[in-house]
Amino acid sequence: MEPIFTPALHKQRHQFVIDFVKRNRPRKVVDLGCGECSLLKKLKFHREVEVLVGVDIDGAKLKKCMHGLAPIPTDYLQPTYDQLHIELYQGSVTQNDPRLRGFHLVTSIELIEHLTLPDVERFSEVVFGYMIPAEVIISTPNSEYNPLLPGLRGFRHSDHKFEWTRAEFQSWAVKVSSEYGYEVEFTGVGEAPPGQQERVGYCSQIAVFHRLRGRDGCNILFADDAEDLLSYTLLYTVNYPSLHDNNILRRVLVSEVIYWTEKLKRRWREVRTEERDESIVWCQTAAEGDECFRSSECGAEINRLMEHCGRYMAENQEEEVFGTKGQGKQESCRLQRCVSIPLAVLWTSCPKVSALSGNLSNLRHLLTTDPEVKLSQDGSSLLVDLQEQDLEEEGDHDLEDSGYTEVSQCSYSAAQEEDWEPNV
Ligand code: SAH
C-alpha cells in the first residue's frame, strides 16, 4: 500500500515527528510501540534530544534492532558537548513504569490500533494521567482513506483491532484532552489525490496534544514513584560520548596536546636543519640578556609557539633544568632529553586546547592525572621526550648550543640524580 506515497508513508510519519522535534526541541523523548526503532535511529541525530527511550511489547524485535542505536566511531573520535542517553524497554503501554515519567515528548506512531478498546483506555491513563508529558503525538490509520488504497480488504494490518474515521479519532482525543488537561490539534500525512482531501482526509491521521498549565480537577495519578513497580524490562542502554564527561574531555584534550607537541617537535627538527644551513640566526639581545629566535619564514602559529618555547627554554635552562650554569654538569646529568613546552604558551597558541580546557589551571589539572603526559615538577610545562630518532637525526654534536631546551629530567629530585648514568 505504502509505495503509492512519495516519500513512503511511514517515512512521512517519522518526518512529521522530526520536524516537530526540530521546532520544539524537547530534551527527553519516548517512543511508545517503537517497533524496529527506525524513528529512534533518526531522532538520535537530533542532538537537542538528550534522553531517548523506546518501549515495545515485542522484546525479540527490540533485541534484533537495538545495536543500530549504538554510537558510531565518529561519536568517539570527535565527541561534542552534546549529551545523549538511550534506553530500550520491553513492556506494555497499558502499564505504568516510573522511569517513563517526566518526559517532554511522547510519540505513539501507528500503535493504538494494535490495542483493544479497553487497552486504549488504559493507554490513555498511562500516557496522559501518569507519564504526563508536555506534548504527545499520536498517529493512527484514517479508515476513510481505505477505499483509495489499491487491493485493500479489511484492515491495513492483520493485527489491527480497529481503524477509526476522523470523527472517531477526534472524539477520543478531545475526550482524553478534557479529562487530563490537554489541548489537541489534528493533522496528518499522506495526502489524498487532488480534489479528494476534504472528503477522505489524510491516510495517516495525527493528533498533537499540548499539556495545559494548571490542570486542577483533571485525572492525574499522583503516584509516589518510589512505590511504583518497575514493570518494564530494560533491554538496552547506552551513553553517547560527550565532552561533559571529564574522562572523554581529558582524552580529547590529551590527543590535541600530543598532536601539537608532535608538530612542534617536527618543526623543531626542521629548524635545526635550517639552522645548520645558516638560514636562521640566533642573536643575543643585550638589554634583556635573552635569546630570541628569528626566521624569515616565521609568522605561522607554529613558529610563534616555537619562538615562545625557545625563549622560555632559554630562560629556564639554567635554574629549572640543570640547576647550574656549568657545562660539565649539564653533560654529566643528561639521562633522557626532553623539550619543555610551557602550558601557558600551549594554551594561548592552540585554539582547540584553550577551548577544551577553558582556563590554564584547568588545563594543568586535566593533564596532571594523565599517564601519557609528563609535566615539569612545578606543573607549568609539558615535557616531551626526544625519541631515539630525534636524537639520531640531530646527532649529539650540537645539542648543547642550540638555544632550545634539551632538558634533562635530572632536575626532578636529588635522589634521582644519584642514580643517573650518563648515556652519552
Ligand atoms: N511505531 C513503529 C511501529 C508501529 S507497529 C513505527 O512507526 O514504525 C506497532 C508496534 O506496537 C509493534 O512493534 C508492536 O509490537 C507494538 N505494540 C503492540 N502492542 C503493544 C503494547 N501493548 N505495548 C507496547 N507496544 C505494543
Short mmCIF file of C-alpha atoms and ligand atoms in Angstrom, two decimals:
data_model
loop_
_atom_site.label_atom_id
_atom_site.label_comp_id
_atom_site.label_asym_id
_atom_site.label_seq_id
_atom_site.Cartn_x
_atom_site.Cartn_y
_atom_site.Cartn_z
CA MET A 1 0.00 0.00 0.00
CA GLU A 2 2.66 2.47 1.07
CA PRO A 3 4.54 2.76 -2.25
CA ILE A 4 1.68 4.88 -3.58
CA PHE A 5 3.19 7.68 -1.49
CA THR A 6 6.43 9.52 -2.13
CA PRO A 7 8.18 9.56 0.27
CA ALA A 8 6.76 6.33 1.69
CA LEU A 9 4.00 6.89 4.26
CA HIS A 10 5.99 5.54 7.23
CA LYS A 11 8.81 7.95 6.33
CA GLN A 12 6.34 10.84 6.21
CA ARG A 13 5.06 9.93 9.71
CA HIS A 14 8.58 9.87 11.10
CA GLN A 15 9.48 13.09 9.31
CA PHE A 16 6.48 14.73 10.94
CA VAL A 17 7.93 13.85 14.37
CA ILE A 18 11.43 15.00 13.39
CA ASP A 19 10.12 18.36 12.15
CA PHE A 20 8.22 18.73 15.43
CA VAL A 21 11.39 17.93 17.42
CA LYS A 22 13.38 20.48 15.41
CA ARG A 23 10.79 23.15 16.11
CA ASN A 24 10.07 22.38 19.77
CA ARG A 25 13.43 20.99 20.93
CA PRO A 26 12.22 18.52 23.57
CA ARG A 27 15.14 17.13 25.61
CA LYS A 28 13.51 13.88 26.74
CA VAL A 29 11.59 11.84 24.18
CA VAL A 30 9.95 8.41 24.48
CA ASP A 31 8.58 6.46 21.52
CA LEU A 32 5.85 4.02 22.59
CA GLY A 33 5.48 0.95 20.36
CA CYS A 34 8.84 1.78 18.79
CA GLY A 35 8.95 -1.47 16.79
CA GLU A 36 12.18 -1.71 14.81
CA CYS A 37 13.39 1.57 16.34
CA SER A 38 13.50 3.31 12.99
CA LEU A 39 12.17 6.58 14.43
CA LEU A 40 14.66 6.41 17.32
CA LYS A 41 17.51 5.82 14.88
CA LYS A 42 16.60 9.07 13.14
CA LEU A 43 15.99 11.02 16.33
CA LYS A 44 19.40 10.19 17.74
CA PHE A 45 20.96 12.53 15.18
CA HIS A 46 18.96 15.45 16.56
CA ARG A 47 21.24 16.35 19.36
CA GLU A 48 18.81 18.66 21.10
CA VAL A 49 17.39 15.37 22.40
CA GLU A 50 19.37 14.25 25.46
CA VAL A 51 17.31 11.25 26.57
CA LEU A 52 15.76 8.92 24.03
CA VAL A 53 13.67 5.95 25.15
CA GLY A 54 11.85 3.27 23.20
CA VAL A 55 9.19 0.90 24.54
CA ASP A 56 7.69 -2.10 22.77
CA ILE A 57 5.90 -5.21 23.92
CA ASP A 58 7.92 -7.29 21.46
CA GLY A 59 11.30 -7.87 23.14
CA ALA A 60 12.64 -10.05 20.30
CA LYS A 61 12.05 -7.23 17.83
CA LEU A 62 13.91 -4.78 20.07
CA LYS A 63 16.86 -7.13 20.55
CA LYS A 64 17.20 -7.50 16.79
CA CYS A 65 17.46 -3.79 16.11
CA MET A 66 18.89 -2.29 19.29
CA HIS A 67 22.56 -2.32 18.21
CA GLY A 68 21.68 0.13 15.46
CA LEU A 69 21.33 2.71 18.23
CA ALA A 70 24.96 2.38 19.36
CA PRO A 71 27.39 5.26 18.85
CA ILE A 72 29.37 5.16 15.61
CA PRO A 73 33.20 5.61 15.53
CA THR A 74 32.86 9.34 14.77
CA ASP A 75 30.94 9.80 18.02
CA TYR A 76 34.03 8.54 19.88
CA LEU A 77 36.65 10.24 17.70
CA GLN A 78 35.03 13.67 17.62
CA PRO A 79 32.79 13.95 20.66
CA THR A 80 30.95 17.21 21.21
CA TYR A 81 29.32 18.75 24.28
CA ASP A 82 26.00 17.22 23.21
CA GLN A 83 24.70 14.54 25.55
CA LEU A 84 22.62 11.55 24.58
CA HIS A 85 21.41 8.66 26.69
CA ILE A 86 19.33 5.91 25.07
CA GLU A 87 17.25 3.19 26.74
CA LEU A 88 15.06 0.47 25.30
CA TYR A 89 12.39 -1.27 27.37
CA GLN A 90 10.27 -4.28 26.78
CA GLY A 91 6.83 -3.61 28.28
CA SER A 92 3.20 -2.81 27.60
CA VAL A 93 1.91 0.72 27.21
CA THR A 94 -1.07 -0.35 29.34
CA GLN A 95 1.21 -0.47 32.41
CA ASN A 96 2.84 2.29 34.44
CA ASP A 97 6.55 2.45 34.95
CA PRO A 98 8.04 5.36 36.94
CA ARG A 99 11.06 5.52 34.62
CA LEU A 100 8.79 6.93 31.92
CA ARG A 101 7.66 9.98 33.87
CA GLY A 102 8.97 13.47 33.28
CA PHE A 103 9.37 13.30 29.50
CA HIS A 104 8.84 16.33 27.29
CA LEU A 105 7.52 14.42 24.31
CA VAL A 106 5.77 11.05 23.96
CA THR A 107 5.23 9.65 20.48
CA SER A 108 2.95 6.77 19.58
CA ILE A 109 3.13 6.13 15.86
CA GLU A 110 0.65 3.56 14.49
CA LEU A 111 0.35 1.87 17.89
CA ILE A 112 -3.15 2.42 19.32
CA GLU A 113 -4.91 0.45 16.57
CA HIS A 114 -2.96 -2.63 17.83
CA LEU A 115 -4.69 -2.33 21.24
CA THR A 116 -8.17 -3.49 22.22
CA LEU A 117 -10.53 -0.64 23.12
CA PRO A 118 -10.24 -1.32 26.88
CA ASP A 119 -6.46 -1.20 26.44
CA VAL A 120 -6.75 2.12 24.61
CA GLU A 121 -8.42 3.41 27.80
CA ARG A 122 -5.52 2.11 29.92
CA PHE A 123 -3.06 3.59 27.44
CA SER A 124 -4.78 6.99 27.87
CA GLU A 125 -4.46 6.74 31.67
CA VAL A 126 -0.81 5.72 31.44
CA VAL A 127 0.23 8.43 28.97
CA PHE A 128 -1.93 11.41 30.00
CA GLY A 129 -2.64 10.58 33.64
CA TYR A 130 0.65 9.01 34.76
CA MET A 131 3.51 9.96 32.42
CA ILE A 132 2.06 13.48 31.99
CA PRO A 133 4.43 14.65 29.23
CA ALA A 134 4.36 18.22 27.95
CA GLU A 135 3.47 17.01 24.45
CA VAL A 136 2.12 13.87 22.80
CA ILE A 137 2.00 12.89 19.14
CA ILE A 138 -0.34 10.01 18.22
CA SER A 139 -0.84 8.70 14.71
CA THR A 140 -3.31 6.04 13.56
CA PRO A 141 -4.84 4.97 10.21
CA ASN A 142 -7.72 7.01 8.90
CA SER A 143 -10.28 4.41 7.77
CA GLU A 144 -11.97 6.95 5.46
CA TYR A 145 -8.91 6.79 3.24
CA ASN A 146 -9.02 2.97 2.95
CA PRO A 147 -11.18 2.80 -0.22
CA LEU A 148 -8.38 4.65 -2.04
CA LEU A 149 -5.78 2.01 -1.12
CA PRO A 150 -5.48 -0.43 -4.01
CA GLY A 151 -6.29 -4.08 -3.18
CA LEU A 152 -7.13 -3.46 0.48
CA ARG A 153 -9.79 -5.65 2.05
CA GLY A 154 -10.48 -5.26 5.76
CA PHE A 155 -7.90 -3.53 7.97
CA ARG A 156 -4.48 -2.35 6.80
CA HIS A 157 -2.72 -4.89 9.06
CA SER A 158 -3.83 -8.27 10.38
CA ASP A 159 -3.03 -7.25 13.99
CA HIS A 160 -5.19 -4.09 13.92
CA LYS A 161 -8.09 -4.22 16.38
CA PHE A 162 -9.84 -1.21 14.82
CA GLU A 163 -9.32 1.60 12.34
CA TRP A 164 -11.04 4.86 13.13
CA THR A 165 -12.66 7.51 10.98
CA ARG A 166 -11.56 11.09 11.58
CA ALA A 167 -14.66 11.69 13.72
CA GLU A 168 -13.97 8.62 15.91
CA PHE A 169 -10.32 9.53 16.43
CA GLN A 170 -11.13 13.15 17.15
CA SER A 171 -13.88 12.33 19.62
CA TRP A 172 -11.49 10.02 21.58
CA ALA A 173 -8.72 12.65 21.50
CA VAL A 174 -10.98 15.53 22.59
CA LYS A 175 -12.37 13.44 25.47
CA VAL A 176 -8.89 12.48 26.66
CA SER A 177 -7.75 16.10 26.41
CA SER A 178 -10.56 17.41 28.57
CA GLU A 179 -10.13 14.59 31.13
CA TYR A 180 -6.39 15.08 31.54
CA GLY A 181 -5.90 18.80 30.89
CA TYR A 182 -4.50 18.88 27.36
CA GLU A 183 -5.43 20.72 24.20
CA VAL A 184 -5.27 18.92 20.88
CA GLU A 185 -4.88 19.74 17.21
CA PHE A 186 -5.39 17.41 14.25
CA THR A 187 -3.41 16.94 11.09
CA GLY A 188 -1.96 14.04 9.11
CA VAL A 189 0.38 12.78 6.41
CA GLY A 190 -0.31 11.03 3.10
CA GLU A 191 -2.42 13.46 1.13
CA ALA A 192 -5.44 12.34 -0.85
CA PRO A 193 -5.46 12.73 -4.66
CA PRO A 194 -6.37 16.21 -5.93
CA GLY A 195 -9.92 17.20 -5.08
CA GLN A 196 -10.48 14.42 -2.52
CA GLN A 197 -8.56 15.72 0.51
CA GLU A 198 -11.56 17.25 2.21
CA ARG A 199 -13.74 14.20 1.65
CA VAL A 200 -11.31 11.47 2.82
CA GLY A 201 -8.63 13.34 4.76
CA TYR A 202 -5.03 12.16 5.27
CA CYS A 203 -4.09 8.49 5.00
CA SER A 204 -2.46 8.62 8.49
CA GLN A 205 -4.28 10.90 10.90
CA ILE A 206 -2.26 12.61 13.62
CA ALA A 207 -3.24 14.27 16.89
CA VAL A 208 -0.79 16.60 18.64
CA PHE A 209 -1.56 17.17 22.33
CA HIS A 210 -0.15 20.04 24.45
CA ARG A 211 -0.42 19.91 28.21
CA LEU A 212 -2.28 22.89 29.68
CA ARG A 213 -0.92 24.81 32.63
CA GLY A 214 -2.92 24.45 35.85
CA ARG A 215 -4.57 21.08 35.40
CA ASP A 216 -6.71 21.27 38.53
CA GLY A 217 -9.58 18.84 38.60
CA CYS A 218 -8.02 16.56 35.97
CA ASN A 219 -7.48 12.82 36.26
CA ILE A 220 -3.84 12.94 37.24
CA LEU A 221 -2.49 9.96 39.16
CA PHE A 222 -0.40 11.42 41.94
CA ALA A 223 1.56 8.24 42.32
CA ASP A 224 4.58 8.01 44.54
CA ASP A 225 7.34 7.00 42.13
CA ALA A 226 9.27 5.25 44.85
CA GLU A 227 6.41 2.82 45.48
CA ASP A 228 5.73 2.11 41.83
CA LEU A 229 6.73 -1.19 40.39
CA LEU A 230 9.28 -1.24 37.60
CA SER A 231 7.04 -3.13 35.21
CA TYR A 232 9.23 -2.73 32.13
CA THR A 233 12.39 -4.71 31.40
CA LEU A 234 15.43 -2.69 30.41
CA LEU A 235 16.96 -4.36 27.35
CA TYR A 236 19.47 -1.82 26.17
CA THR A 237 21.12 1.31 27.47
CA VAL A 238 23.91 3.45 26.07
CA ASN A 239 25.56 6.74 26.92
CA TYR A 240 26.99 8.64 23.98
CA PRO A 241 30.48 10.08 24.48
CA SER A 242 30.27 13.73 25.48
CA LEU A 243 32.81 16.34 26.45
CA HIS A 244 30.76 16.86 29.61
CA ASP A 245 32.30 13.59 30.75
CA ASN A 246 35.68 14.51 32.27
CA ASN A 247 37.37 11.31 31.09
CA ILE A 248 36.32 11.96 27.49
CA LEU A 249 37.32 15.62 27.75
CA ARG A 250 40.74 14.60 29.09
CA ARG A 251 41.23 12.04 26.30
CA VAL A 252 40.38 14.56 23.56
CA LEU A 253 42.49 17.27 25.19
CA VAL A 254 45.49 14.99 25.59
CA SER A 255 45.34 13.86 21.98
CA GLU A 256 45.15 17.51 20.89
CA VAL A 257 48.13 18.36 23.10
CA ILE A 258 50.08 15.40 21.76
CA TYR A 259 49.22 16.42 18.22
CA TRP A 260 50.59 19.92 18.86
CA THR A 261 53.71 18.72 20.58
CA GLU A 262 54.44 16.29 17.75
CA LYS A 263 54.02 19.15 15.29
CA LEU A 264 56.31 21.29 17.37
CA LYS A 265 58.90 18.58 17.56
CA ARG A 266 58.84 18.13 13.82
CA ARG A 267 59.19 21.87 13.34
CA TRP A 268 62.00 21.90 15.86
CA ARG A 269 63.88 19.32 13.80
CA GLU A 270 63.29 21.29 10.62
CA VAL A 271 64.56 24.47 12.25
CA ARG A 272 67.63 22.68 13.48
CA THR A 273 68.36 21.55 9.97
CA GLU A 274 67.77 25.02 8.59
CA GLU A 275 69.98 26.41 11.31
CA ARG A 276 72.80 24.24 10.16
CA ASP A 277 72.14 25.54 6.65
CA GLU A 278 72.61 29.06 8.02
CA SER A 279 69.12 30.23 7.16
CA ILE A 280 68.30 31.01 10.80
CA VAL A 281 70.11 33.37 13.08
CA TRP A 282 70.31 33.26 16.83
CA CYS A 283 71.21 36.50 18.43
CA GLN A 284 71.77 37.84 21.86
CA THR A 285 69.53 40.71 22.89
CA ALA A 286 71.85 42.63 25.10
CA ALA A 287 69.22 44.56 27.00
CA GLU A 288 67.40 41.56 28.33
CA GLY A 289 70.18 39.08 28.20
CA ASP A 290 67.68 36.92 26.45
CA GLU A 291 67.87 34.78 23.39
CA CYS A 292 65.41 35.22 20.62
CA PHE A 293 64.64 33.29 17.54
CA ARG A 294 64.46 34.83 14.12
CA SER A 295 63.48 33.30 10.89
CA SER A 296 62.48 34.93 7.66
CA GLU A 297 59.70 32.40 7.36
CA CYS A 298 58.27 33.00 10.83
CA GLY A 299 54.68 34.15 11.17
CA ALA A 300 52.75 30.94 11.23
CA GLU A 301 51.25 29.91 14.53
CA ILE A 302 53.67 27.09 14.97
CA ASN A 303 56.60 29.45 14.57
CA ARG A 304 55.15 31.76 17.17
CA LEU A 305 54.83 28.84 19.50
CA MET A 306 58.38 27.79 18.70
CA GLU A 307 59.62 31.27 19.43
CA HIS A 308 57.85 31.32 22.79
CA CYS A 309 59.24 27.95 23.59
CA GLY A 310 62.73 28.84 22.51
CA ARG A 311 62.71 31.87 24.76
CA TYR A 312 61.12 30.07 27.64
CA MET A 313 63.52 27.21 27.36
CA ALA A 314 66.48 29.50 27.29
CA GLU A 315 65.22 31.30 30.38
CA ASN A 316 64.59 28.15 32.31
CA GLN A 317 67.50 26.12 31.26
CA GLU A 318 69.72 27.42 33.99
CA GLU A 319 67.53 27.25 37.03
CA GLU A 320 64.92 24.63 36.46
CA VAL A 321 66.56 22.23 34.19
CA PHE A 322 70.18 21.96 35.06
CA GLY A 323 70.34 23.71 38.38
CA THR A 324 73.70 25.11 37.39
CA LYS A 325 75.24 27.01 34.56
CA GLY A 326 78.13 24.58 34.45
CA GLN A 327 78.54 22.93 31.11
CA GLY A 328 80.27 19.96 32.68
CA LYS A 329 77.33 19.29 34.95
CA GLN A 330 74.99 19.61 32.02
CA GLU A 331 76.80 16.88 30.17
CA SER A 332 77.09 14.57 33.11
CA CYS A 333 73.49 14.66 34.27
CA ARG A 334 71.78 14.07 30.99
CA LEU A 335 69.72 10.90 31.22
CA GLN A 336 66.77 11.47 28.99
CA ARG A 337 66.35 14.58 26.94
CA CYS A 338 63.09 16.43 26.66
CA VAL A 339 61.70 19.50 25.04
CA SER A 340 59.89 21.70 27.51
CA ILE A 341 56.73 23.50 26.36
CA PRO A 342 55.13 25.97 28.75
CA LEU A 343 51.44 25.24 29.25
CA ALA A 344 50.71 28.96 29.07
CA VAL A 345 52.13 29.01 25.56
CA LEU A 346 50.17 25.94 24.52
CA TRP A 347 47.03 27.43 25.97
CA THR A 348 47.31 30.77 24.18
CA SER A 349 48.58 29.38 20.87
CA CYS A 350 46.38 26.32 20.32
CA PRO A 351 42.72 27.37 19.96
CA LYS A 352 41.30 23.88 20.49
CA VAL A 353 43.38 23.35 23.62
CA SER A 354 42.13 26.60 25.14
CA ALA A 355 38.53 25.91 24.09
CA LEU A 356 38.60 22.43 25.62
CA SER A 357 40.29 23.35 28.88
CA GLY A 358 38.63 26.74 29.49
CA ASN A 359 41.49 28.12 31.57
CA LEU A 360 45.10 27.43 32.31
CA SER A 361 44.65 25.87 35.72
CA ASN A 362 42.02 23.52 34.32
CA LEU A 363 44.44 22.56 31.54
CA ARG A 364 47.08 21.77 34.15
CA HIS A 365 44.56 19.86 36.24
CA LEU A 366 43.37 17.75 33.29
CA LEU A 367 46.91 16.94 32.17
CA THR A 368 48.29 16.21 35.63
CA THR A 369 46.43 12.95 36.01
CA ASP A 370 47.01 11.63 32.51
CA PRO A 371 49.67 8.93 32.26
CA GLU A 372 50.53 9.87 28.67
CA VAL A 373 51.58 13.36 29.67
CA LYS A 374 54.68 14.40 31.55
CA LEU A 375 54.73 17.76 33.29
CA SER A 376 57.60 19.65 34.82
CA GLN A 377 57.89 19.48 38.59
CA ASP A 378 56.03 22.75 39.14
CA GLY A 379 53.36 21.73 36.62
CA SER A 380 53.96 24.74 34.42
CA SER A 381 55.39 22.97 31.36
CA LEU A 382 54.87 19.94 29.29
CA LEU A 383 57.95 17.76 28.87
CA VAL A 384 58.20 15.97 25.56
CA ASP A 385 60.72 13.19 25.34
CA LEU A 386 63.06 13.32 22.42
CA GLN A 387 62.84 9.90 20.87
CA GLU A 388 65.80 7.92 19.59
CA GLN A 389 65.16 9.13 16.06
CA ASP A 390 65.09 12.77 17.15
CA LEU A 391 68.47 12.34 18.73
CA GLU A 392 69.87 10.28 15.89
CA GLU A 393 68.81 12.85 13.32
CA GLU A 394 70.22 15.57 15.47
CA GLY A 395 73.50 13.99 16.25
CA ASP A 396 74.98 14.87 19.58
CA HIS A 397 77.39 17.48 18.36
CA ASP A 398 75.11 20.48 18.52
CA LEU A 399 72.63 19.73 21.27
CA GLU A 400 74.37 21.79 23.88
CA ASP A 401 74.49 25.04 21.99
CA SER A 402 71.11 25.08 20.38
CA GLY A 403 69.29 27.65 22.48
CA TYR A 404 66.37 25.25 22.63
CA THR A 405 65.80 23.16 25.64
CA GLU A 406 67.06 19.69 25.51
CA VAL A 407 66.33 19.29 29.15
CA SER A 408 67.29 16.54 31.39
CA GLN A 409 64.96 15.01 33.92
CA CYS A 410 67.77 15.28 36.40
CA SER A 411 66.02 18.28 37.89
CA TYR A 412 63.28 16.13 39.40
CA SER A 413 64.95 15.12 42.63
CA ALA A 414 68.28 14.77 44.25
CA ALA A 415 67.65 11.09 44.86
CA GLN A 416 67.13 10.53 41.17
CA GLU A 417 70.29 12.41 40.44
CA GLU A 418 72.33 9.84 42.30
CA ASP A 419 71.10 7.07 40.02
CA TRP A 420 71.87 8.83 36.83
CA GLU A 421 74.11 7.18 34.40
CA PRO A 422 75.41 9.37 31.64
CA ASN A 423 74.23 7.88 28.39
CA VAL A 424 76.26 9.97 26.00
N1 SAH B 1 5.93 2.86 15.82
C1 SAH B 1 6.58 1.95 14.92
C2 SAH B 1 5.96 0.58 14.85
C3 SAH B 1 4.46 0.52 14.66
S1 SAH B 1 3.81 -1.13 14.63
C4 SAH B 1 6.72 2.61 13.57
O1 SAH B 1 6.30 3.73 13.39
O2 SAH B 1 7.30 2.01 12.67
C5 SAH B 1 3.14 -1.26 16.27
C6 SAH B 1 4.13 -1.62 17.32
O3 SAH B 1 3.45 -1.58 18.59
C7 SAH B 1 4.66 -3.05 17.19
O4 SAH B 1 6.07 -3.03 17.22
C8 SAH B 1 4.09 -3.79 18.38
O5 SAH B 1 4.96 -4.78 18.88
C9 SAH B 1 3.89 -2.66 19.37
N2 SAH B 1 2.86 -2.94 20.39
C10 SAH B 1 1.67 -3.55 20.25
N3 SAH B 1 1.02 -3.61 21.42
C11 SAH B 1 1.81 -3.01 22.34
C12 SAH B 1 1.69 -2.75 23.74
N4 SAH B 1 0.62 -3.12 24.43
N5 SAH B 1 2.70 -2.12 24.36
C13 SAH B 1 3.79 -1.74 23.68
N6 SAH B 1 3.96 -1.96 22.37
C14 SAH B 1 2.99 -2.58 21.69
#
